CSV table of C-alpha atoms in Angstrom, one decimal:
chain,number,residue,atom,x,y,z
U,1055,MET,CA,-60.4,144.1,-86.6
U,1056,SER,CA,-57.1,145.0,-85.0
U,1057,GLU,CA,-55.8,143.0,-82.1
U,1058,ALA,CA,-55.9,146.1,-79.9
U,1059,LYS,CA,-59.6,146.6,-80.6
U,1060,VAL,CA,-60.4,142.9,-80.0
U,1061,LYS,CA,-58.8,143.0,-76.6
U,1062,PHE,CA,-60.4,146.3,-75.8
U,1063,GLU,CA,-63.9,145.0,-76.7
U,1064,SER,CA,-63.3,141.8,-74.7
U,1065,VAL,CA,-63.5,143.9,-71.5
U,1066,PHE,CA,-67.0,145.3,-72.2
U,1067,PRO,CA,-69.0,142.3,-71.1
U,1068,ARG,CA,-67.3,142.6,-67.6
U,1069,ILE,CA,-68.3,146.3,-67.5
U,1070,VAL,CA,-71.9,145.4,-68.4
U,1071,ALA,CA,-71.9,142.7,-65.7
U,1072,GLU,CA,-70.7,145.3,-63.1
U,1073,LEU,CA,-73.5,147.7,-64.1
U,1074,GLU,CA,-76.0,144.9,-64.0
U,1075,GLU,CA,-75.0,144.1,-60.5
U,1076,VAL,CA,-75.7,147.7,-59.4
U,1077,LEU,CA,-79.2,147.4,-60.9
U,1078,VAL,CA,-79.9,144.1,-59.3
U,1079,GLN,CA,-78.9,145.6,-55.9
U,1080,SER,CA,-81.4,148.4,-56.7
U,1081,LYS,CA,-84.1,145.8,-57.1
U,1082,LEU,CA,-84.9,146.9,-60.6
U,1083,SER,CA,-87.2,144.6,-62.5
U,1084,LYS,CA,-85.6,142.0,-64.8
U,1085,GLU,CA,-87.3,143.5,-67.8
U,1086,ALA,CA,-85.7,146.9,-67.1
U,1087,ILE,CA,-82.3,145.4,-66.5
U,1088,GLU,CA,-82.4,143.6,-69.8
U,1089,TRP,CA,-83.5,146.9,-71.5
U,1090,TYR,CA,-80.5,148.7,-70.1
U,1091,LYS,CA,-78.1,145.9,-71.0
U,1092,LYS,CA,-79.4,146.0,-74.6
U,1093,SER,CA,-79.0,149.8,-74.7
U,1094,LEU,CA,-75.4,149.5,-73.4
U,1095,VAL,CA,-74.4,147.0,-76.1
U,1096,TYR,CA,-76.4,148.6,-78.9
U,1097,ASN,CA,-75.0,152.1,-78.3
U,1098,CYS,CA,-71.4,151.5,-77.1
U,1099,VAL,CA,-70.2,148.7,-79.3
U,1100,GLY,CA,-69.8,148.9,-83.1
U,1101,GLY,CA,-67.8,152.1,-83.5
U,1102,LYS,CA,-64.0,152.5,-84.1
U,1103,ALA,CA,-63.3,152.8,-80.4
U,1104,ASN,CA,-60.3,155.1,-81.2
U,1105,ARG,CA,-60.9,157.3,-78.1
U,1106,GLY,CA,-61.1,154.3,-75.7
U,1107,ILE,CA,-58.1,152.6,-77.1
U,1108,SER,CA,-56.1,155.8,-77.0
U,1109,VAL,CA,-56.2,155.8,-73.2
U,1110,ILE,CA,-54.4,152.4,-73.2
U,1111,ASP,CA,-51.9,153.4,-75.8
U,1112,THR,CA,-51.1,156.7,-74.1
U,1113,TYR,CA,-50.7,155.0,-70.7
U,1114,ARG,CA,-48.3,152.5,-72.2
U,1115,ILE,CA,-46.2,155.3,-73.7
U,1116,LEU,CA,-46.2,157.4,-70.4
U,1117,THR,CA,-45.2,154.4,-68.3
U,1118,LYS,CA,-42.8,152.9,-70.9
U,1119,LYS,CA,-44.5,149.5,-70.5
U,1120,SER,CA,-45.2,147.4,-73.6
U,1121,GLU,CA,-47.1,144.9,-71.4
U,1122,LEU,CA,-49.5,145.9,-68.7
U,1123,SER,CA,-50.6,143.7,-65.8
U,1124,ASP,CA,-54.2,142.5,-66.0
U,1125,ASP,CA,-55.3,145.0,-63.4
U,1126,GLU,CA,-53.5,147.9,-65.1
U,1127,TYR,CA,-55.0,147.0,-68.5
U,1128,TYR,CA,-58.5,146.7,-67.0
U,1129,LYS,CA,-58.3,150.1,-65.3
U,1130,ALA,CA,-57.0,151.8,-68.4
U,1131,ALA,CA,-59.5,150.1,-70.6
U,1132,LEU,CA,-62.3,151.0,-68.1
U,1133,LEU,CA,-61.3,154.7,-68.4
U,1134,GLY,CA,-61.4,154.1,-72.2
U,1135,TRP,CA,-64.9,152.6,-72.0
U,1136,CYS,CA,-66.0,155.6,-69.8
U,1137,ILE,CA,-65.2,157.8,-72.8
U,1138,GLU,CA,-67.1,155.4,-75.1
U,1139,LEU,CA,-70.1,155.7,-72.7
U,1140,LEU,CA,-69.8,159.5,-72.9
U,1141,GLN,CA,-69.7,159.2,-76.7
U,1142,ALA,CA,-72.8,156.9,-76.7
U,1143,PHE,CA,-74.6,159.5,-74.5
U,1144,PHE,CA,-73.8,162.2,-77.0
U,1145,LEU,CA,-74.7,160.2,-80.0
U,1146,VAL,CA,-78.1,158.9,-78.8
U,1147,SER,CA,-79.1,162.5,-77.9
U,1148,ASP,CA,-77.6,164.0,-81.1
U,1149,ASP,CA,-79.5,161.5,-83.3
U,1150,ILE,CA,-82.8,162.6,-81.7
U,1151,MET,CA,-81.9,166.3,-82.1
U,1152,ASP,CA,-80.9,165.8,-85.8
U,1153,ALA,CA,-83.7,163.4,-86.6
U,1154,SER,CA,-81.0,161.0,-87.9
U,1155,LYS,CA,-82.0,157.7,-89.4
U,1156,THR,CA,-78.9,155.5,-89.0
U,1157,ARG,CA,-75.8,155.3,-86.9
U,1158,ARG,CA,-72.9,152.8,-87.4
U,1159,GLY,CA,-74.9,151.0,-90.1
U,1160,GLN,CA,-78.0,150.3,-88.0
U,1161,PRO,CA,-81.1,152.3,-87.1
U,1162,CYS,CA,-80.5,155.0,-84.5
U,1163,TRP,CA,-81.5,153.8,-81.0
U,1164,TYR,CA,-84.6,156.0,-80.8
U,1165,LEU,CA,-85.9,154.4,-84.0
U,1166,VAL,CA,-85.5,150.8,-82.7
U,1167,PRO,CA,-89.1,149.3,-82.2
U,1168,LYS,CA,-90.6,150.2,-78.8
U,1169,VAL,CA,-87.7,152.6,-77.9
U,1170,GLY,CA,-88.8,156.0,-79.2
U,1171,MET,CA,-88.4,158.8,-76.7
U,1172,ILE,CA,-87.4,156.3,-73.9
U,1173,ALA,CA,-84.0,156.9,-75.6
U,1174,ILE,CA,-83.7,160.2,-73.8
U,1175,ASN,CA,-83.6,158.5,-70.4
U,1176,ASP,CA,-81.4,155.8,-71.9
U,1177,ALA,CA,-78.9,158.5,-72.8
U,1178,PHE,CA,-78.9,159.8,-69.3
U,1179,MET,CA,-78.3,156.3,-68.0
U,1180,LEU,CA,-75.3,155.8,-70.3
U,1181,GLU,CA,-73.8,159.0,-68.9
U,1182,SER,CA,-74.5,158.0,-65.3
U,1183,ALA,CA,-72.7,154.7,-65.8
U,1184,ILE,CA,-69.4,156.6,-66.1
U,1185,TYR,CA,-69.6,157.8,-62.5
U,1186,ILE,CA,-70.8,154.4,-61.1
U,1187,LEU,CA,-67.7,152.8,-62.7
U,1188,LEU,CA,-65.3,155.6,-61.6
U,1189,LYS,CA,-66.5,155.3,-58.0
U,1190,LYS,CA,-66.1,151.5,-57.9
U,1191,HIS,CA,-62.6,151.4,-59.4
U,1192,PHE,CA,-60.9,154.7,-58.6
U,1193,LYS,CA,-62.4,156.1,-55.3
U,1194,LYS,CA,-59.3,155.2,-53.3
U,1195,GLU,CA,-56.9,156.8,-55.9
U,1196,THR,CA,-55.5,160.3,-55.2
U,1197,TYR,CA,-56.7,161.4,-58.7
U,1198,TYR,CA,-60.3,160.3,-58.3
U,1199,VAL,CA,-61.7,163.8,-58.0
U,1200,ASP,CA,-59.5,164.9,-61.0
U,1201,LEU,CA,-61.2,162.1,-63.1
U,1202,ILE,CA,-64.7,163.2,-62.1
U,1203,GLU,CA,-64.0,166.9,-62.6
U,1204,THR,CA,-62.4,166.2,-66.0
U,1205,PHE,CA,-65.4,164.2,-67.2
U,1206,HIS,CA,-67.8,167.0,-66.0
U,1207,GLU,CA,-65.8,169.8,-67.6
U,1208,VAL,CA,-65.4,168.0,-70.9
U,1209,THR,CA,-69.1,167.0,-71.0
U,1210,PHE,CA,-70.1,170.7,-70.5
U,1211,GLN,CA,-67.6,171.8,-73.1
U,1212,THR,CA,-69.0,169.3,-75.7
U,1213,GLU,CA,-72.6,170.5,-74.9
U,1214,LEU,CA,-71.5,174.1,-75.4
U,1215,GLY,CA,-70.2,173.2,-78.9
U,1216,GLN,CA,-73.4,171.3,-79.6
U,1217,LEU,CA,-75.5,174.3,-78.6
U,1218,LEU,CA,-73.7,176.7,-80.9
U,1219,ASP,CA,-73.9,174.1,-83.7
U,1220,LEU,CA,-77.7,173.6,-83.3
U,1221,ILE,CA,-78.5,177.3,-83.3
U,1222,THR,CA,-76.1,178.2,-86.1
U,1223,ALA,CA,-77.0,175.5,-88.6
U,1224,PRO,CA,-80.5,174.0,-88.1
U,1225,GLU,CA,-81.3,171.6,-91.0
U,1226,ASP,CA,-84.7,173.2,-91.6
U,1227,GLU,CA,-83.6,176.9,-91.7
U,1228,VAL,CA,-80.7,177.9,-93.9
U,1229,ASP,CA,-79.1,181.2,-93.1
U,1230,LEU,CA,-75.5,181.4,-94.2
U,1231,SER,CA,-75.1,184.9,-92.5
U,1232,LYS,CA,-75.0,183.0,-89.2
U,1233,PHE,CA,-71.9,181.1,-90.4
U,1234,SER,CA,-68.3,182.2,-89.8
U,1235,LEU,CA,-64.8,180.5,-89.5
U,1236,GLU,CA,-64.7,181.8,-85.9
U,1237,LYS,CA,-68.0,180.0,-85.0
U,1238,HIS,CA,-66.9,176.9,-86.8
U,1239,SER,CA,-63.6,176.9,-84.8
U,1240,PHE,CA,-65.5,177.2,-81.5
U,1241,ILE,CA,-68.0,174.4,-82.5
U,1242,VAL,CA,-65.3,171.9,-83.5
U,1243,ILE,CA,-63.0,172.6,-80.6
U,1244,TYR,CA,-65.8,172.3,-78.0
U,1245,LYS,CA,-67.9,169.7,-79.7
U,1246,THR,CA,-65.0,167.4,-80.8
U,1247,ALA,CA,-61.5,168.3,-79.8
U,1248,PHE,CA,-62.0,168.2,-76.0
U,1249,TYR,CA,-63.6,164.8,-75.6
U,1250,SER,CA,-62.0,163.1,-78.7
U,1251,PHE,CA,-58.3,164.2,-78.2
U,1252,TYR,CA,-57.7,165.9,-74.9
U,1253,LEU,CA,-59.8,163.6,-72.7
U,1254,PRO,CA,-58.2,160.2,-73.5
U,1255,VAL,CA,-54.7,161.6,-72.9
U,1256,VAL,CA,-55.5,163.4,-69.7
U,1257,LEU,CA,-57.2,160.3,-68.2
U,1258,ALA,CA,-54.0,158.3,-69.0
U,1259,MET,CA,-51.8,161.0,-67.5
U,1260,TYR,CA,-53.7,160.9,-64.2
U,1261,MET,CA,-53.5,157.1,-64.1
U,1262,ALA,CA,-49.7,157.3,-64.8
U,1263,GLY,CA,-49.2,159.9,-62.0
U,1264,ILE,CA,-48.5,162.8,-64.3
U,1265,THR,CA,-50.7,165.5,-62.8
U,1266,ASN,CA,-48.6,168.7,-63.0
U,1267,GLU,CA,-50.6,171.6,-64.4
U,1268,ALA,CA,-47.8,172.5,-66.7
U,1269,ASP,CA,-47.9,169.0,-68.3
U,1270,LEU,CA,-51.7,169.1,-68.6
U,1271,GLN,CA,-51.4,172.5,-70.4
U,1272,GLN,CA,-48.7,171.1,-72.7
U,1273,ALA,CA,-51.0,168.3,-73.7
U,1274,LYS,CA,-53.9,170.7,-74.2
U,1275,ASP,CA,-51.8,173.2,-76.3
U,1276,VAL,CA,-51.2,170.5,-78.9
U,1277,LEU,CA,-54.3,168.2,-78.6
U,1278,ILE,CA,-56.9,171.0,-79.1
U,1279,PRO,CA,-55.5,172.3,-82.4
U,1280,LEU,CA,-55.0,168.7,-83.4
U,1281,GLY,CA,-58.6,168.0,-82.7
U,1282,GLU,CA,-59.7,171.0,-84.7
U,1283,TYR,CA,-57.5,169.9,-87.6
U,1284,PHE,CA,-59.1,166.4,-87.4
U,1285,GLN,CA,-62.6,167.8,-87.7
U,1286,ILE,CA,-61.6,170.1,-90.6
U,1287,GLN,CA,-60.2,167.0,-92.3
U,1288,ASP,CA,-63.6,165.4,-91.8
U,1289,ASP,CA,-65.3,168.4,-93.4
U,1290,TYR,CA,-62.9,168.2,-96.4
U,1291,LEU,CA,-63.4,164.4,-96.8
U,1292,ASP,CA,-67.2,164.7,-96.7
U,1293,CYS,CA,-66.9,166.9,-99.8
U,1294,TYR,CA,-63.8,165.6,-101.6
U,1295,GLY,CA,-63.1,162.1,-100.2
U,1296,ASP,CA,-63.7,158.8,-102.0
U,1297,PRO,CA,-67.0,157.3,-100.7
U,1298,ALA,CA,-65.6,153.8,-101.4
U,1299,VAL,CA,-62.8,154.6,-99.0
U,1300,ILE,CA,-64.7,156.6,-96.4
U,1301,GLY,CA,-67.6,154.1,-96.4
U,1302,LYS,CA,-70.3,156.7,-96.8
U,1303,ILE,CA,-71.5,159.4,-99.2
U,1304,GLY,CA,-71.0,163.0,-97.9
U,1305,THR,CA,-74.1,164.8,-96.9
U,1306,ASP,CA,-72.8,168.0,-95.3
U,1307,ILE,CA,-73.9,170.3,-98.1
U,1308,GLN,CA,-77.5,169.0,-98.2
U,1309,ASP,CA,-77.6,168.9,-94.3
U,1310,ASN,CA,-76.7,172.6,-94.0
U,1311,LYS,CA,-73.6,171.7,-91.9
U,1312,CYS,CA,-71.5,174.7,-90.6
U,1313,GLY,CA,-68.3,173.1,-92.0
U,1314,TRP,CA,-64.9,174.5,-92.8
U,1315,ILE,CA,-65.4,174.2,-96.6
U,1316,ILE,CA,-68.6,176.3,-96.7
U,1317,ASN,CA,-67.1,178.9,-94.3
U,1318,LYS,CA,-64.0,179.2,-96.5
U,1319,ALA,CA,-66.2,179.5,-99.5
U,1320,LEU,CA,-68.2,182.3,-97.9
U,1321,GLN,CA,-64.9,184.1,-97.0
U,1322,LYS,CA,-63.7,184.0,-100.6
U,1323,ALA,CA,-66.9,184.2,-102.7
U,1324,ASN,CA,-67.8,187.3,-104.8
U,1325,ALA,CA,-71.4,188.7,-104.8
U,1326,GLU,CA,-72.6,186.4,-107.5
U,1327,GLN,CA,-71.1,183.2,-106.0
U,1328,ARG,CA,-72.5,184.2,-102.6
U,1329,THR,CA,-76.0,184.4,-104.0
U,1330,ILE,CA,-75.6,181.0,-105.6
U,1331,LEU,CA,-74.5,179.5,-102.2
U,1332,ASP,CA,-77.3,181.2,-100.4
U,1333,THR,CA,-79.9,179.8,-102.8
U,1334,ASN,CA,-78.5,176.2,-103.0
U,1335,TYR,CA,-76.7,175.3,-99.8
U,1336,GLY,CA,-78.7,173.2,-97.3
U,1337,GLN,CA,-81.2,172.0,-99.9
U,1338,LYS,CA,-82.2,168.3,-100.0
U,1339,ASN,CA,-81.6,168.3,-103.7
U,1340,ALA,CA,-78.8,166.7,-105.8
U,1341,GLU,CA,-78.8,169.5,-108.4
U,1342,CYS,CA,-78.4,172.2,-105.7
U,1343,GLU,CA,-75.5,170.2,-104.2
U,1344,ALA,CA,-73.8,170.0,-107.6
U,1345,THR,CA,-74.3,173.8,-108.1
U,1346,VAL,CA,-72.6,174.4,-104.7
U,1347,LYS,CA,-69.7,172.1,-105.6
U,1348,LYS,CA,-69.2,174.0,-108.8
U,1349,VAL,CA,-68.7,177.2,-106.8
U,1350,PHE,CA,-66.3,175.3,-104.5
U,1351,LEU,CA,-64.3,174.3,-107.6
U,1352,GLU,CA,-64.2,177.9,-108.9
U,1353,LEU,CA,-62.9,179.0,-105.4
U,1354,GLU,CA,-60.2,176.3,-105.5
U,1355,LEU,CA,-61.1,175.0,-102.0
U,1356,GLU,CA,-59.1,171.8,-102.4
U,1357,ARG,CA,-56.0,173.8,-102.8
U,1358,GLU,CA,-57.1,176.0,-99.8
U,1359,TYR,CA,-57.4,172.9,-97.7
U,1360,GLN,CA,-54.1,171.5,-98.7
U,1361,GLU,CA,-52.4,174.8,-97.8
U,1362,TYR,CA,-54.2,174.9,-94.5
U,1363,GLU,CA,-53.2,171.3,-93.7
U,1364,GLU,CA,-49.5,171.9,-94.3
U,1365,ALA,CA,-49.6,175.1,-92.3
U,1366,VAL,CA,-51.4,173.7,-89.3
U,1367,VAL,CA,-49.3,170.5,-89.2
U,1368,SER,CA,-46.1,172.6,-89.4
U,1369,ASP,CA,-47.4,174.6,-86.4
U,1370,ILE,CA,-48.3,171.5,-84.4
U,1371,ARG,CA,-44.9,169.9,-85.1
U,1372,LYS,CA,-43.2,173.1,-83.7
U,1373,LYS,CA,-45.3,172.9,-80.6
U,1374,ILE,CA,-44.4,169.2,-80.1
U,1375,SER,CA,-40.7,169.9,-80.6
U,1376,VAL,CA,-40.6,172.2,-77.6
U,1377,VAL,CA,-42.5,169.9,-75.2
U,1378,ASP,CA,-40.7,169.6,-71.8
U,1379,GLU,CA,-40.4,166.0,-70.9
U,1380,SER,CA,-38.6,166.6,-67.5
U,1381,ARG,CA,-41.7,165.8,-65.4
U,1382,GLY,CA,-42.7,162.6,-67.2
U,1383,PHE,CA,-44.9,163.7,-70.1
U,1384,LYS,CA,-43.7,162.4,-73.4
U,1385,LYS,CA,-43.7,164.0,-76.9
U,1386,GLU,CA,-44.4,160.6,-78.3
U,1387,VAL,CA,-48.0,160.7,-77.1
U,1388,LEU,CA,-48.6,163.7,-79.3
U,1389,GLU,CA,-46.6,162.4,-82.3
U,1390,VAL,CA,-48.6,159.2,-82.3
U,1391,PHE,CA,-51.9,161.2,-82.5
U,1392,LEU,CA,-50.5,163.4,-85.3
U,1393,ASN,CA,-49.2,160.5,-87.4
U,1394,LYS,CA,-52.5,158.7,-87.2
U,1395,ILE,CA,-54.4,161.6,-88.8
U,1396,TYR,CA,-51.9,163.4,-91.1
U,1397,LYS,CA,-53.0,162.9,-94.7
U,1398,ARG,CA,-55.6,160.4,-93.8
U,1399,SER,CA,-58.2,159.4,-96.5
U,1400,LYS,CA,-61.0,158.1,-94.3
């Protein structure tokens, strides 16, 4: 585990203690308090924490500080943990909607003994914790309302992406006529790019005092296409990545996912290939999956992806090159994000 992640995770017990204090003041029973603490730890800790750590890294770049004071670090980390709480809220809910079995190598929260559908309320409480923490630590800051509005907006955007995903590609009803590259683009931008890429940077910008609308727009103009590229990479790696490197076997084909690979295939397929895809995609069957992959091979989708990657990265680099740094925003923030994901293998 990296030093940055160890330090970031070391803050979490303090956050749990702060939330516990709120529940004690509410005179909640000890049993209920322990339940909530277990939910917090189970659902927030154990992931890569890239979103949360990105707030701290971005704040350091924007303020040109290699070392932060204890108070500065805690406030930046707290904003990072608010994103991790948002992520936990999404994942607990998403796992119920998708009837998933495991998350981060352990049973999904709703499948933990005695939890069941109590997990729905637990998800709400994970989200509510964000606003309790923001009020406690940022209410006196000039950008307090900006933080709240940003979290509300990004939450709604993510839910819009989830809605389109759920009605376009339900696991139990395969209909590839509902798929399109345009729908896929909307889903990944709204479901992933806003909260995974834009949100960490914008929170750090507010904390660093960079609040000009033009700077926020500069960040969005690069981070949204970057987030879309990241998710398309994920779709590619699910099909073509090395399971030993990724740490899991891809399931998108059998799960009827509206991913970039299948949408590109539908765009290129002839009538015969389209019939094969219609018959075999989204089936819980290894033979059907192999048949779909054979069509992908015929359509040279690996080459299509590599051409897409070079084109999108070239476009993102051009956008970064013209970023105006005169008001305090830094190109380096965007370069760091791009360098982390370009040509990644997991």
